[in-house]
PDB file of C-alpha atoms in Angstrom:
ATOM      1  CA  MET A1298      11.210  -8.769 -11.760  1.00 32.00           C
ATOM      2  CA  LEU A1299      13.477  -7.827  -8.873  1.00 37.00           C
ATOM      3  CA  PHE A1300      16.660  -5.854  -9.396  1.00 35.00           C
ATOM      4  CA  LEU A1301      19.350  -6.330  -6.773  1.00 37.00           C
ATOM      5  CA  VAL A1302      22.783  -4.785  -7.063  1.00 35.00           C
ATOM      6  CA  SER A1303      25.591  -7.209  -6.414  1.00 34.00           C
ATOM      7  CA  PRO A1304      28.248  -6.129  -3.895  1.00 34.00           C
ATOM      8  CA  LYS A1305      30.790  -6.898  -6.608  1.00 35.00           C
ATOM      9  CA  GLY A1306      29.486  -4.099  -8.774  1.00 34.00           C
ATOM     10  CA  LEU A1307      26.908  -2.972 -11.254  1.00 32.00           C
ATOM     11  CA  ASP A1308      28.171  -5.403 -13.894  1.00 33.00           C
ATOM     12  CA  GLU A1309      26.511  -8.177 -11.900  1.00 34.00           C
ATOM     13  CA  LEU A1310      23.109  -6.529 -11.691  1.00 34.00           C
ATOM     14  CA  LEU A1311      20.602  -9.375 -11.429  1.00 34.00           C
ATOM     15  CA  TRP A1312      17.683  -9.049 -13.774  1.00 34.00           C
ATOM     16  CA  LEU A1313      14.791 -10.954 -15.267  1.00 35.00           C
ATOM     17  CA  GLY A1314      12.341 -10.122 -18.016  1.00 36.00           C
ATOM     18  CA  HIS A1315      13.763  -6.799 -19.253  1.00 38.00           C
ATOM     19  CA  THR A1316      15.436  -5.850 -22.510  1.00 37.00           C
ATOM     20  CA  VAL A1317      19.096  -4.902 -22.503  1.00 35.00           C
ATOM     21  CA  PRO A1318      18.420  -1.171 -23.090  1.00 37.00           C
ATOM     22  CA  LYS A1319      16.082  -1.115 -20.077  1.00 47.00           C
ATOM     23  CA  LEU A1320      18.705  -2.908 -17.988  1.00 44.00           C
ATOM     24  CA  MET A1321      21.310  -0.379 -19.055  1.00 44.00           C
ATOM     25  CA  ASN A1322      19.045   2.488 -17.989  1.00 66.00           C
ATOM     26  CA  ILE A1323      18.488   0.959 -14.578  1.00 75.00           C
ATOM     27  CA  SER A1324      22.189   0.208 -14.211  1.00 83.00           C
ATOM     28  CA  TYR A1325      23.003   3.848 -14.967  1.00 84.00           C
ATOM     29  CA  ASP A1326      20.405   5.154 -12.522  1.00 91.00           C
ATOM     30  CA  ILE A1327      21.697   2.901  -9.754  1.00 92.00           C
ATOM     31  CA  GLU A1328      25.269   3.980 -10.458  1.00 93.00           C
ATOM     32  CA  GLN A1329      24.254   7.639 -10.220  1.00 95.00           C
ATOM     33  CA  PHE A1330      22.302   6.909  -7.039  1.00 96.00           C
ATOM     34  CA  THR A1331      25.368   5.313  -5.456  1.00 95.00           C
ATOM     35  CA  LEU A1332      27.777   8.035  -6.529  1.00 96.00           C
ATOM     36  CA  THR A1333      25.454  10.721  -5.167  1.00 97.00           C
ATOM     37  CA  LEU A1334      25.123   8.948  -1.817  1.00 97.00           C
ATOM     38  CA  ARG A1335      28.894   8.787  -1.460  1.00 97.00           C
ATOM     39  CA  ARG A1336      29.497  12.329  -2.664  1.00 97.00           C
ATOM     40  CA  GLU A1337      26.804  14.121  -0.685  1.00 97.00           C
ATOM     41  CA  MET A1338      26.045  12.088   2.443  1.00 97.00           C
ATOM     42  CA  SER A1339      28.294  14.273   4.605  1.00 96.00           C
ATOM     43  CA  HIS A1340      26.189  17.338   3.687  1.00 95.00           C
ATOM     44  CA  TYR A1341      23.255  15.604   5.374  1.00 96.00           C
ATOM     45  CA  GLY A1342      25.189  14.498   8.443  1.00 95.00           C
ATOM     46  CA  ALA A1343      25.227  10.859   7.347  1.00 96.00           C
ATOM     47  CA  GLU A1344      28.099   8.400   7.281  1.00 95.00           C
ATOM     48  CA  LEU A1345      27.116   5.324   5.317  1.00 97.00           C
ATOM     49  CA  GLY A1346      29.387   2.320   5.153  1.00 96.00           C
ATOM     50  CA  ASN A1347      29.546   0.037   2.138  1.00 96.00           C
ATOM     51  CA  GLU A1348      27.086  -2.454   3.613  1.00 97.00           C
ATOM     52  CA  VAL A1349      24.478   0.227   4.265  1.00 97.00           C
ATOM     53  CA  GLN A1350      25.003   1.691   0.803  1.00 97.00           C
ATOM     54  CA  GLN A1351      24.348  -1.775  -0.622  1.00 96.00           C
ATOM     55  CA  LYS A1352      21.069  -2.035   1.296  1.00 97.00           C
ATOM     56  CA  LEU A1353      19.979   1.400   0.121  1.00 98.00           C
ATOM     57  CA  ARG A1354      20.831   0.494  -3.495  1.00 96.00           C
ATOM     58  CA  ASN A1355      18.685  -2.618  -3.237  1.00 96.00           C
ATOM     59  CA  TYR A1356      15.813  -0.564  -1.852  1.00 97.00           C
ATOM     60  CA  TYR A1357      16.106   1.944  -4.688  1.00 97.00           C
ATOM     61  CA  ALA A1358      16.187  -0.848  -7.273  1.00 94.00           C
ATOM     62  CA  LEU A1359      13.122  -2.526  -5.799  1.00 95.00           C
ATOM     63  CA  LEU A1360      11.148   0.715  -5.563  1.00 95.00           C
ATOM     64  CA  SER A1361      12.090   1.606  -9.138  1.00 93.00           C
ATOM     65  CA  GLN A1362      10.639  -1.693 -10.328  1.00 90.00           C
ATOM     66  CA  TRP A1363       7.326  -1.178  -8.526  1.00 93.00           C
ATOM     67  CA  ASN A1364       7.105   2.532  -9.227  1.00 92.00           C
ATOM     68  CA  THR A1365       6.090   2.095 -12.847  1.00 86.00           C
ATOM     69  CA  ARG A1366       2.866   0.432 -11.700  1.00 89.00           C
ATOM     70  CA  LEU A1367       2.046   2.069  -8.380  1.00 91.00           C
ATOM     71  CA  HIS A1368       3.493   5.591  -8.735  1.00 91.00           C
ATOM     72  CA  LEU A1369       5.079   5.412  -5.283  1.00 94.00           C
ATOM     73  CA  VAL A1370       7.179   8.525  -5.928  1.00 92.00           C
ATOM     74  CA  ALA A1371       7.342  11.034  -8.753  1.00 90.00           C
ATOM     75  CA  PRO A1372       9.672   9.851 -11.540  1.00 89.00           C
ATOM     76  CA  CYS A1373      13.203  11.104 -10.960  1.00 92.00           C
ATOM     77  CA  SER A1374      16.828  10.305 -11.687  1.00 94.00           C
ATOM     78  CA  GLY A1375      18.981   8.142  -9.464  1.00 95.00           C
ATOM     79  CA  GLU A1376      20.853  11.265  -8.410  1.00 96.00           C
ATOM     80  CA  GLU A1377      17.667  13.034  -7.343  1.00 96.00           C
ATOM     81  CA  PHE A1378      16.359   9.974  -5.526  1.00 97.00           C
ATOM     82  CA  ALA A1379      19.577   9.714  -3.541  1.00 97.00           C
ATOM     83  CA  ARG A1380      19.486  13.370  -2.543  1.00 96.00           C
ATOM     84  CA  ARG A1381      15.804  14.301  -2.371  1.00 95.00           C
ATOM     85  CA  HIS A1382      14.409  11.058  -1.005  1.00 97.00           C
ATOM     86  CA  THR A1383      17.096   8.945   0.653  1.00 98.00           C
ATOM     87  CA  LEU A1384      19.440  11.484   2.229  1.00 98.00           C
ATOM     88  CA  GLU A1385      16.605  13.819   3.218  1.00 97.00           C
ATOM     89  CA  SER A1386      14.876  10.883   4.918  1.00 98.00           C
ATOM     90  CA  LEU A1387      18.026  10.152   6.904  1.00 98.00           C
ATOM     91  CA  LEU A1388      18.036  13.647   8.402  1.00 98.00           C
ATOM     92  CA  MET A1389      15.706  12.442  11.137  1.00 98.00           C
ATOM     93  CA  VAL A1390      18.026   9.627  12.248  1.00 97.00           C
ATOM     94  CA  SER A1391      20.011  11.932  14.528  1.00 96.00           C
ATOM     95  CA  ARG A1392      16.755  12.749  16.358  1.00 97.00           C
ATOM     96  CA  LEU A1393      16.141   9.110  17.264  1.00 98.00           C
ATOM     97  CA  PRO A1394      17.702   7.637  20.411  1.00 98.00           C
ATOM     98  CA  ASP A1395      18.913   4.046  20.668  1.00 98.00           C
ATOM     99  CA  LYS A1396      16.168   1.460  20.156  1.00 98.00           C
ATOM    100  CA  ALA A1397      13.614   4.095  19.215  1.00 98.00           C
ATOM    101  CA  ARG A1398      10.155   2.963  18.146  1.00 98.00           C
ATOM    102  CA  ILE A1399       8.513   5.016  15.395  1.00 98.00           C
ATOM    103  CA  ALA A1400       5.109   5.164  13.754  1.00 98.00           C
ATOM    104  CA  ASP A1401       5.474   6.281  10.137  1.00 98.00           C
ATOM    105  CA  VAL A1402       2.189   7.678   8.825  1.00 98.00           C
ATOM    106  CA  GLY A1403       1.454   7.759   5.097  1.00 96.00           C
ATOM    107  CA  SER A1404       4.462   5.578   4.325  1.00 96.00           C
ATOM    108  CA  GLY A1405       3.715   5.263   0.591  1.00 94.00           C
ATOM    109  CA  GLY A1406       6.945   3.992  -0.951  1.00 96.00           C
ATOM    110  CA  GLY A1407       8.642   3.659   2.427  1.00 98.00           C
ATOM    111  CA  LEU A1408       9.909   7.199   2.864  1.00 97.00           C
ATOM    112  CA  PRO A1409      11.284   8.347   5.216  1.00 98.00           C
ATOM    113  CA  ILE A1410      11.241   5.238   7.385  1.00 98.00           C
ATOM    114  CA  ILE A1411      12.754   2.442   5.273  1.00 98.00           C
ATOM    115  CA  PRO A1412      16.100   4.236   4.690  1.00 98.00           C
ATOM    116  CA  CYS A1413      16.245   4.849   8.447  1.00 98.00           C
ATOM    117  CA  LEU A1414      15.582   1.176   9.237  1.00 98.00           C
ATOM    118  CA  LEU A1415      18.263   0.136   6.750  1.00 98.00           C
ATOM    119  CA  THR A1416      20.740   2.541   8.327  1.00 98.00           C
ATOM    120  CA  ARG A1417      19.989   1.799  11.996  1.00 98.00           C
ATOM    121  CA  SER A1418      19.517  -1.839  13.006  1.00 97.00           C
ATOM    122  CA  ASP A1419      18.281  -0.819  16.475  1.00 98.00           C
ATOM    123  CA  LEU A1420      15.177   0.961  15.166  1.00 98.00           C
ATOM    124  CA  ALA A1421      11.712  -0.561  14.875  1.00 98.00           C
ATOM    125  CA  ALA A1422       8.685   0.943  13.182  1.00 98.00           C
ATOM    126  CA  THR A1423       5.000   0.652  12.408  1.00 98.00           C
ATOM    127  CA  LEU A1424       4.270   1.725   8.826  1.00 98.00           C
ATOM    128  CA  ILE A1425       0.718   3.020   8.378  1.00 98.00           C
ATOM    129  CA  GLU A1426      -0.489   3.343   4.787  1.00 97.00           C
ATOM    130  CA  SER A1427      -4.125   3.686   3.709  1.00 96.00           C
ATOM    131  CA  SER A1428      -3.533   2.469   0.127  1.00 95.00           C
ATOM    132  CA  GLN A1429      -3.844  -1.308  -0.031  1.00 95.00           C
ATOM    133  CA  LYS A1430      -1.630  -1.482  -3.121  1.00 95.00           C
ATOM    134  CA  LYS A1431       1.132   0.558  -1.545  1.00 96.00           C
ATOM    135  CA  ALA A1432       0.866  -1.524   1.617  1.00 97.00           C
ATOM    136  CA  VAL A1433       1.518  -4.618  -0.506  1.00 96.00           C
ATOM    137  CA  PHE A1434       4.697  -2.986  -1.805  1.00 97.00           C
ATOM    138  CA  LEU A1435       5.762  -2.071   1.735  1.00 98.00           C
ATOM    139  CA  GLN A1436       5.328  -5.657   2.903  1.00 97.00           C
ATOM    140  CA  GLU A1437       7.298  -6.914  -0.070  1.00 96.00           C
ATOM    141  CA  ALA A1438      10.023  -4.346   0.564  1.00 97.00           C
ATOM    142  CA  VAL A1439      10.540  -5.082   4.249  1.00 98.00           C
ATOM    143  CA  ASN A1440      10.620  -8.820   3.509  1.00 97.00           C
ATOM    144  CA  ARG A1441      13.046  -8.508   0.596  1.00 96.00           C
ATOM    145  CA  LEU A1442      15.278  -6.120   2.517  1.00 97.00           C
ATOM    146  CA  GLU A1443      15.233  -8.406   5.576  1.00 97.00           C
ATOM    147  CA  ILE A1444      13.845  -5.863   8.008  1.00 98.00           C
ATOM    148  CA  GLY A1445      10.460  -7.505   8.427  1.00 97.00           C
ATOM    149  CA  ASP A1446      11.209  -8.401  12.031  1.00 97.00           C
ATOM    150  CA  ARG A1447      11.458  -4.675  12.831  1.00 98.00           C
ATOM    151  CA  ALA A1448       8.661  -3.352  10.632  1.00 98.00           C
ATOM    152  CA  THR A1449       4.905  -3.812  11.004  1.00 97.00           C
ATOM    153  CA  ILE A1450       2.654  -2.800   8.096  1.00 98.00           C
ATOM    154  CA  ILE A1451      -0.873  -1.509   8.776  1.00 98.00           C
ATOM    155  CA  ALA A1452      -3.031  -0.983   5.682  1.00 97.00           C
ATOM    156  CA  ARG A1453      -5.519   1.506   7.114  1.00 96.00           C
ATOM    157  CA  ARG A1454      -5.944   5.215   7.634  1.00 96.00           C
ATOM    158  CA  PHE A1455      -4.185   6.369  10.773  1.00 97.00           C
ATOM    159  CA  GLU A1456      -7.491   7.726  12.131  1.00 96.00           C
ATOM    160  CA  ASP A1457      -8.875   4.164  12.058  1.00 97.00           C
ATOM    161  CA  THR A1458      -5.855   2.732  13.834  1.00 96.00           C
ATOM    162  CA  PRO A1459      -5.138   2.855  17.579  1.00 96.00           C
ATOM    163  CA  PRO A1460      -1.882   4.782  18.131  1.00 95.00           C
ATOM    164  CA  PRO A1461       0.975   2.320  18.640  1.00 95.00           C
ATOM    165  CA  GLU A1462       3.119   2.566  21.750  1.00 95.00           C
ATOM    166  CA  VAL A1463       5.823   4.796  20.310  1.00 98.00           C
ATOM    167  CA  HIS A1464       7.592   8.017  21.246  1.00 97.00           C
ATOM    168  CA  PHE A1465       8.144   9.212  17.677  1.00 98.00           C
ATOM    169  CA  ILE A1466       5.829   9.839  14.727  1.00 98.00           C
ATOM    170  CA  SER A1467       7.245  10.498  11.257  1.00 98.00           C
ATOM    171  CA  SER A1468       5.490  11.620   8.108  1.00 98.00           C
ATOM    172  CA  ARG A1469       6.709  12.878   4.774  1.00 94.00           C
ATOM    173  CA  ALA A1470       3.949  12.370   2.242  1.00 82.00           C
ATOM    174  CA  LEU A1471       0.649  12.123   4.080  1.00 84.00           C
ATOM    175  CA  GLU A1472      -2.220  12.825   1.713  1.00 78.00           C
ATOM    176  CA  HIS A1473      -3.818  16.218   2.398  1.00 85.00           C
ATOM    177  CA  PHE A1474      -1.014  16.861   4.885  1.00 90.00           C
ATOM    178  CA  THR A1475      -1.972  20.329   6.044  1.00 87.00           C
ATOM    179  CA  ARG A1476      -5.646  19.409   6.351  1.00 91.00           C
ATOM    180  CA  GLU A1477      -4.900  16.240   8.308  1.00 94.00           C
ATOM    181  CA  LEU A1478      -2.206  17.785  10.492  1.00 96.00           C
ATOM    182  CA  GLY A1479      -4.423  18.621  13.453  1.00 97.00           C
ATOM    183  CA  SER A1480      -5.859  15.110  13.479  1.00 97.00           C
ATOM    184  CA  LEU A1481      -2.374  13.609  13.260  1.00 97.00           C
ATOM    185  CA  ILE A1482      -1.143  15.608  16.249  1.00 97.00           C
ATOM    186  CA  ASP A1483      -4.227  14.711  18.292  1.00 97.00           C
ATOM    187  CA  TRP A1484      -3.813  11.047  17.328  1.00 98.00           C
ATOM    188  CA  SER A1485      -0.159  10.929  18.407  1.00 98.00           C
ATOM    189  CA  PRO A1486       0.595   9.661  21.923  1.00 97.00           C
ATOM    190  CA  LYS A1487       0.975  12.378  24.530  1.00 96.00           C
ATOM    191  CA  GLY A1488       4.577  13.406  25.036  1.00 97.00           C
ATOM    192  CA  SER A1489       5.658  12.045  21.659  1.00 98.00           C
ATOM    193  CA  THR A1490       7.747  13.873  19.071  1.00 98.00           C
ATOM    194  CA  LEU A1491       6.555  14.303  15.492  1.00 98.00           C
ATOM    195  CA  LEU A1492       9.154  14.499  12.728  1.00 98.00           C
ATOM    196  CA  LEU A1493       7.440  16.069   9.734  1.00 98.00           C
ATOM    197  CA  TYR A1494       8.810  17.016   6.316  1.00 97.00           C
ATOM    198  CA  GLY A1495       7.257  19.958   4.526  1.00 95.00           C
ATOM    199  CA  GLY A1496       7.419  23.559   3.444  1.00 95.00           C
ATOM    200  CA  ASN A1497       5.950  26.923   4.283  1.00 94.00           C
ATOM    201  CA  ALA A1498       2.353  25.716   4.102  1.00 94.00           C
ATOM    202  CA  LEU A1499       3.049  23.129   6.776  1.00 96.00           C
ATOM    203  CA  ARG A1500       4.724  25.727   8.983  1.00 96.00           C
ATOM    204  CA  ASP A1501       1.744  28.057   8.601  1.00 96.00           C
ATOM    205  CA  ARG A1502      -0.599  25.263   9.628  1.00 96.00           C
ATOM    206  CA  LEU A1503       1.532  24.383  12.652  1.00 97.00           C
ATOM    207  CA  GLU A1504       1.459  28.015  13.733  1.00 97.00           C
ATOM    208  CA  LYS A1505      -2.323  28.227  13.331  1.00 97.00           C
ATOM    209  CA  LEU A1506      -2.702  25.111  15.468  1.00 97.00           C
ATOM    210  CA  GLY A1507      -0.502  26.646  18.170  1.00 97.00           C
ATOM    211  CA  ALA A1508       1.902  23.718  17.974  1.00 97.00           C
ATOM    212  CA  GLN A1509       5.266  23.739  19.715  1.00 97.00           C
ATOM    213  CA  PHE A1510       7.909  23.096  17.081  1.00 98.00           C
ATOM    214  CA  THR A1511      11.361  23.811  15.774  1.00 98.00           C
ATOM    215  CA  GLU A1512      12.523  23.547  12.183  1.00 98.00           C
ATOM    216  CA  ASP A1513      15.684  22.595  10.333  1.00 97.00           C
ATOM    217  CA  LEU A1514      16.234  23.722   6.761  1.00 97.00           C
ATOM    218  CA  ILE A1515      16.949  20.715   4.582  1.00 97.00           C
ATOM    219  CA  PRO A1516      20.412  20.920   2.960  1.00 96.00           C
ATOM    220  CA  GLN A1517      20.475  22.179  -0.625  1.00 91.00           C
ATOM    221  CA  SER A1518      16.941  23.489  -0.249  1.00 92.00           C
ATOM    222  CA  GLU A1519      15.468  26.934   0.238  1.00 91.00           C
ATOM    223  CA  LYS A1520      11.944  26.010   1.264  1.00 93.00           C
ATOM    224  CA  ARG A1521      11.819  22.434   2.587  1.00 95.00           C
ATOM    225  CA  PHE A1522      12.176  21.735   6.272  1.00 97.00           C
ATOM    226  CA  LEU A1523      12.222  19.002   8.879  1.00 97.00           C
ATOM    227  CA  PHE A1524       9.771  20.156  11.538  1.00 98.00           C
ATOM    228  CA  VAL A1525      10.184  18.728  15.036  1.00 98.00           C
ATOM    229  CA  VAL A1526       6.860  18.999  16.844  1.00 98.00           C
ATOM    230  CA  THR A1527       6.321  18.301  20.541  1.00 97.00           C
ATOM    231  CA  ARG A1528       2.998  16.688  21.381  1.00 97.00           C
ATOM    232  CA  PRO A1529       1.763  18.105  24.753  1.00 93.00           C
TER     233      PRO A1529
END
């Protein structure tokens, strides 16, 4: 059961195996997702053309289908997913130079890295996810979204994986984030930059570790930040 939004509009939403009321709910959520992207992308420093918006809609539809079984993200409206998950993920794009290579740790449902790969065709990433079930979703997603040639999925804990040859590490939903933070920094290649999403607890942990970092307050938030950490 894959939901893909036709470029011609939500009336041509492709569906299989769902009742009409369920289809209508998904159609509404996708419409709200799209409207929110268009209305609020400038607040997050993003300019998304129609083609990119289409790709992001397809990603949201696919994740919504799998989310009922795997709990990839907390249940939320299309509007909240656009703002809280998609646009917040894209905040790190401006930090990535041309042809950047990224290791995304604790990828889960593909956040923050899949929206970035859909937005920037020059980026390539290694997605590291310890949950075998979530790794299956990630492989399905990158194949369906036609970014499999730029995305490698590793279904292991990052501690059990040799660090890939990258200059950037991203993480948004690593399990036991504050506890694992020191290990993540030590694991990262020397001289790399870590792009980490979190709140005050993450900042406190960075300070206790003596990490070198800056922080950007996430738009429309009072306590969520994008932390940019320099690995010595």
